[in-house]
Amino acid sequence: MPPAFPVQSMRAKGPTTSTYSYCWEQDFGGTRKTLVVVARWTHDLSMTKVQVKWKESNPRGTVVAEQKHFPPPTALSPEELDVAHRQYGQNIATWSEGSVGTTVGDGECWTFIDHALKDLADTYRSYGKEGPMFSQGRSHGACILSLEASAPGSRSGMLQLADVRRGDILQMKSAHFKTVEEVAPTRQEWGKWTKRSGEKNVRLANHTAVIKGVQGDVIEVIEQNGEVAHGVGEGSYNLAEMQEGTLQIFRVIGENWCSALEASWD
């Protein structure tokens, strides 16, 4: 039997660290074993291949391992990003809007994106066209904006500078948005009026959504398991109200941008 894969050190980091494929071979007599593994590291989409060979009769004394590393895919030019948006962006947004009021898959936010990309890929392929790249962990294409809430400076205008568009994918981690909301003034004694305010706090451990549009510093989204628990609905996030966490925005790209995840040594 082949060894368990991914190995414990990879499993401990969770499914968002890498995607992988592997194959297991043995010679005709069953005396020589070969395991080939390829892992794509989802933070930058680089890849590592590992090949391990050994003899069944003496694994510890005969094991030989090799590895190869492959860089991330080539960065795309503004023109290429524009082409990708025109190819996929509107269709992803339209698919998402058509799902409002339903539950997609298991009701989780990531599943919503996964179904959107896979359904659209089937449609594109049925017409002989290149489909969108599937999500790789929490990477959903080419990252066009990465923001840390703790970073100094103003966030105003960042969405326009990064050319964020309808159909892009929003990914957040450990995010906290705080909105101060005023309520109607109330009359107290002696004819005085007072204004009261309250805070609305939104905390998101990991959250994924499709961008519906951008209004200034506000990202309008279609999301699952946001304000509507385990259902698809609309929402918005204001960069000016972001207190903690990280935010990334991805442009959906054709599937051929990344090398295929094939467990072969050649």
GROMACS .gro file of C-alpha atoms in nm, residues 64-212:
model
  149
   64VAL     CA    1   1.631   0.768  -0.296
   65ALA     CA    2   1.444   1.099  -0.317
   66GLU     CA    3   1.459   1.388  -0.563
   67GLN     CA    4   1.271   1.712  -0.586
   68LYS     CA    5   1.210   1.989  -0.838
   69HIS     CA    6   1.075   2.338  -0.778
   70PHE     CA    7   0.875   2.543  -1.028
   71PRO     CA    8   0.819   2.919  -0.994
   72PRO     CA    9   0.479   3.090  -0.981
   73PRO     CA   10   0.306   3.155  -1.312
   74THR     CA   11   0.419   3.461  -1.503
   75ALA     CA   12   0.268   3.789  -1.386
   76LEU     CA   13   0.004   3.922  -1.623
   77SER     CA   14   0.014   4.263  -1.789
   78PRO     CA   15  -0.273   4.512  -1.749
   79GLU     CA   16  -0.381   4.424  -2.103
   80GLU     CA   17  -0.392   4.051  -2.021
   81LEU     CA   18  -0.588   4.119  -1.702
   82ASP     CA   19  -0.835   4.323  -1.907
   83VAL     CA   20  -0.879   4.038  -2.153
   84ALA     CA   21  -0.940   3.793  -1.867
   85HIS     CA   22  -1.204   4.020  -1.718
   86ARG     CA   23  -1.385   4.055  -2.049
   87GLN     CA   24  -1.370   3.678  -2.092
   88TYR     CA   25  -1.499   3.574  -1.748
   89GLY     CA   26  -1.594   3.864  -1.520
   90GLN     CA   27  -1.945   3.945  -1.636
   91ASN     CA   28  -2.046   3.580  -1.659
   92ILE     CA   29  -1.925   3.506  -1.304
   93ALA     CA   30  -2.113   3.804  -1.166
   94THR     CA   31  -2.431   3.712  -1.357
   95TRP     CA   32  -2.413   3.349  -1.239
   96SER     CA   33  -2.373   3.471  -0.881
   97GLU     CA   34  -2.665   3.714  -0.900
   98GLY     CA   35  -2.881   3.435  -1.036
   99SER     CA   36  -2.807   3.232  -0.723
  100VAL     CA   37  -2.935   3.494  -0.475
  101GLY     CA   38  -3.197   3.342  -0.248
  102THR     CA   39  -3.068   2.986  -0.288
  103THR     CA   40  -2.819   2.764  -0.108
  104VAL     CA   41  -2.528   2.637  -0.319
  105GLY     CA   42  -2.368   2.309  -0.213
  106ASP     CA   43  -2.305   2.291   0.161
  107GLY     CA   44  -2.387   2.658   0.218
  108GLU     CA   45  -2.029   2.772   0.278
  109CYS     CA   46  -1.879   3.079   0.111
  110TRP     CA   47  -1.590   2.895  -0.057
  111THR     CA   48  -1.825   2.632  -0.199
  112PHE     CA   49  -2.024   2.907  -0.370
  113ILE     CA   50  -1.714   3.025  -0.558
  114ASP     CA   51  -1.607   2.669  -0.636
  115HIS     CA   52  -1.945   2.587  -0.793
  116ALA     CA   53  -1.948   2.912  -0.989
  117LEU     CA   54  -1.609   2.848  -1.148
  118LYS     CA   55  -1.676   2.481  -1.221
  119ASP     CA   56  -2.020   2.542  -1.370
  120LEU     CA   57  -1.883   2.815  -1.594
  121ALA     CA   58  -1.585   2.600  -1.692
  122ASP     CA   59  -1.823   2.330  -1.815
  123THR     CA   60  -2.011   2.588  -2.023
  124TYR     CA   61  -1.695   2.735  -2.178
  125ARG     CA   62  -1.558   2.391  -2.262
  126SER     CA   63  -1.886   2.288  -2.424
  127TYR     CA   64  -1.821   2.568  -2.675
  128GLY     CA   65  -1.459   2.466  -2.722
  129LYS     CA   66  -1.325   2.759  -2.518
  130GLU     CA   67  -1.080   2.779  -2.229
  131GLY     CA   68  -1.257   2.767  -1.894
  132PRO     CA   69  -1.167   2.966  -1.583
  133MET     CA   70  -0.903   2.836  -1.345
  134PHE     CA   71  -1.052   2.664  -1.041
  135SER     CA   72  -0.980   2.799  -0.694
  136GLN     CA   73  -0.649   2.678  -0.553
  137GLY     CA   74  -0.714   2.684  -0.179
  138ARG     CA   75  -0.794   3.049  -0.116
  139SER     CA   76  -0.629   3.176  -0.434
  140HIS     CA   77  -0.883   3.237  -0.709
  141GLY     CA   78  -0.672   3.364  -0.998
  142ALA     CA   79  -0.425   3.651  -1.036
  143CYS     CA   80  -0.405   3.864  -0.722
  144ILE     CA   81  -0.456   4.230  -0.818
  145LEU     CA   82  -0.485   4.377  -0.466
  146SER     CA   83  -0.354   4.265  -0.127
  147LEU     CA   84  -0.426   4.478   0.178
  148GLU     CA   85  -0.335   4.454   0.546
  149ALA     CA   86  -0.561   4.650   0.779
  150SER     CA   87  -0.258   4.735   0.994
  151ALA     CA   88  -0.070   4.897   0.703
  152PRO     CA   89  -0.021   5.274   0.746
  153GLY     CA   90  -0.172   5.529   0.512
  154SER     CA   91  -0.508   5.593   0.352
  155ARG     CA   92  -0.697   5.320   0.168
  156SER     CA   93  -0.904   5.569  -0.027
  157GLY     CA   94  -0.882   5.508  -0.400
  158MET     CA   95  -0.708   5.171  -0.371
  159LEU     CA   96  -0.990   4.987  -0.548
  160GLN     CA   97  -0.968   5.219  -0.846
  161LEU     CA   98  -0.588   5.209  -0.852
  162ALA     CA   99  -0.598   4.826  -0.862
  163ASP     CA  100  -0.871   4.840  -1.129
  164VAL     CA  101  -1.105   4.616  -0.926
  165ARG     CA  102  -1.402   4.514  -1.140
  166ARG     CA  103  -1.731   4.334  -1.136
  167GLY     CA  104  -1.675   3.957  -1.134
  168ASP     CA  105  -1.346   3.970  -0.943
  169ILE     CA  106  -1.318   3.751  -0.631
  170LEU     CA  107  -1.283   3.892  -0.279
  171GLN     CA  108  -1.097   3.688  -0.017
  172MET     CA  109  -1.064   3.797   0.347
  173LYS     CA  110  -0.894   3.650   0.651
  174SER     CA  111  -0.944   3.746   1.017
  175ALA     CA  112  -1.122   4.059   0.899
  176HIS     CA  113  -1.305   4.301   1.129
  177PHE     CA  114  -1.525   4.581   0.996
  178LYS     CA  115  -1.674   4.836   1.235
  179THR     CA  116  -1.957   5.071   1.140
  180VAL     CA  117  -2.082   5.348   1.369
  181GLU     CA  118  -2.453   5.389   1.305
  182GLU     CA  119  -2.656   5.686   1.425
  183VAL     CA  120  -3.016   5.635   1.534
  184ALA     CA  121  -3.290   5.894   1.531
  185PRO     CA  122  -3.253   6.173   1.787
  186THR     CA  123  -3.479   6.147   2.091
  187ARG     CA  124  -3.627   6.422   2.310
  188GLN     CA  125  -3.528   6.412   2.675
  189GLU     CA  126  -3.645   6.634   2.959
  190TRP     CA  127  -3.613   7.016   2.941
  191GLY     CA  128  -3.671   7.006   2.568
  192LYS     CA  129  -3.325   6.884   2.478
  193TRP     CA  130  -3.254   6.648   2.192
  194THR     CA  131  -2.980   6.388   2.202
  195LYS     CA  132  -2.831   6.163   1.934
  196ARG     CA  133  -2.743   5.806   2.009
  197SER     CA  134  -2.510   5.587   1.808
  198GLY     CA  135  -2.430   5.218   1.798
  199GLU     CA  136  -2.161   4.999   1.652
  200LYS     CA  137  -2.208   4.727   1.397
  201ASN     CA  138  -1.917   4.484   1.404
  202VAL     CA  139  -1.861   4.222   1.137
  203ARG     CA  140  -1.589   3.964   1.202
  204LEU     CA  141  -1.487   3.711   0.936
  205ALA     CA  142  -1.237   3.431   1.003
  206ASN     CA  143  -1.216   3.339   0.633
  207HIS     CA  144  -1.462   3.468   0.378
  208THR     CA  145  -1.493   3.455  -0.001
  209ALA     CA  146  -1.733   3.651  -0.223
  210VAL     CA  147  -1.792   3.760  -0.582
  211ILE     CA  148  -1.765   4.133  -0.643
  212LYS     CA  149  -2.085   4.280  -0.784
   0.00000   0.00000   0.00000
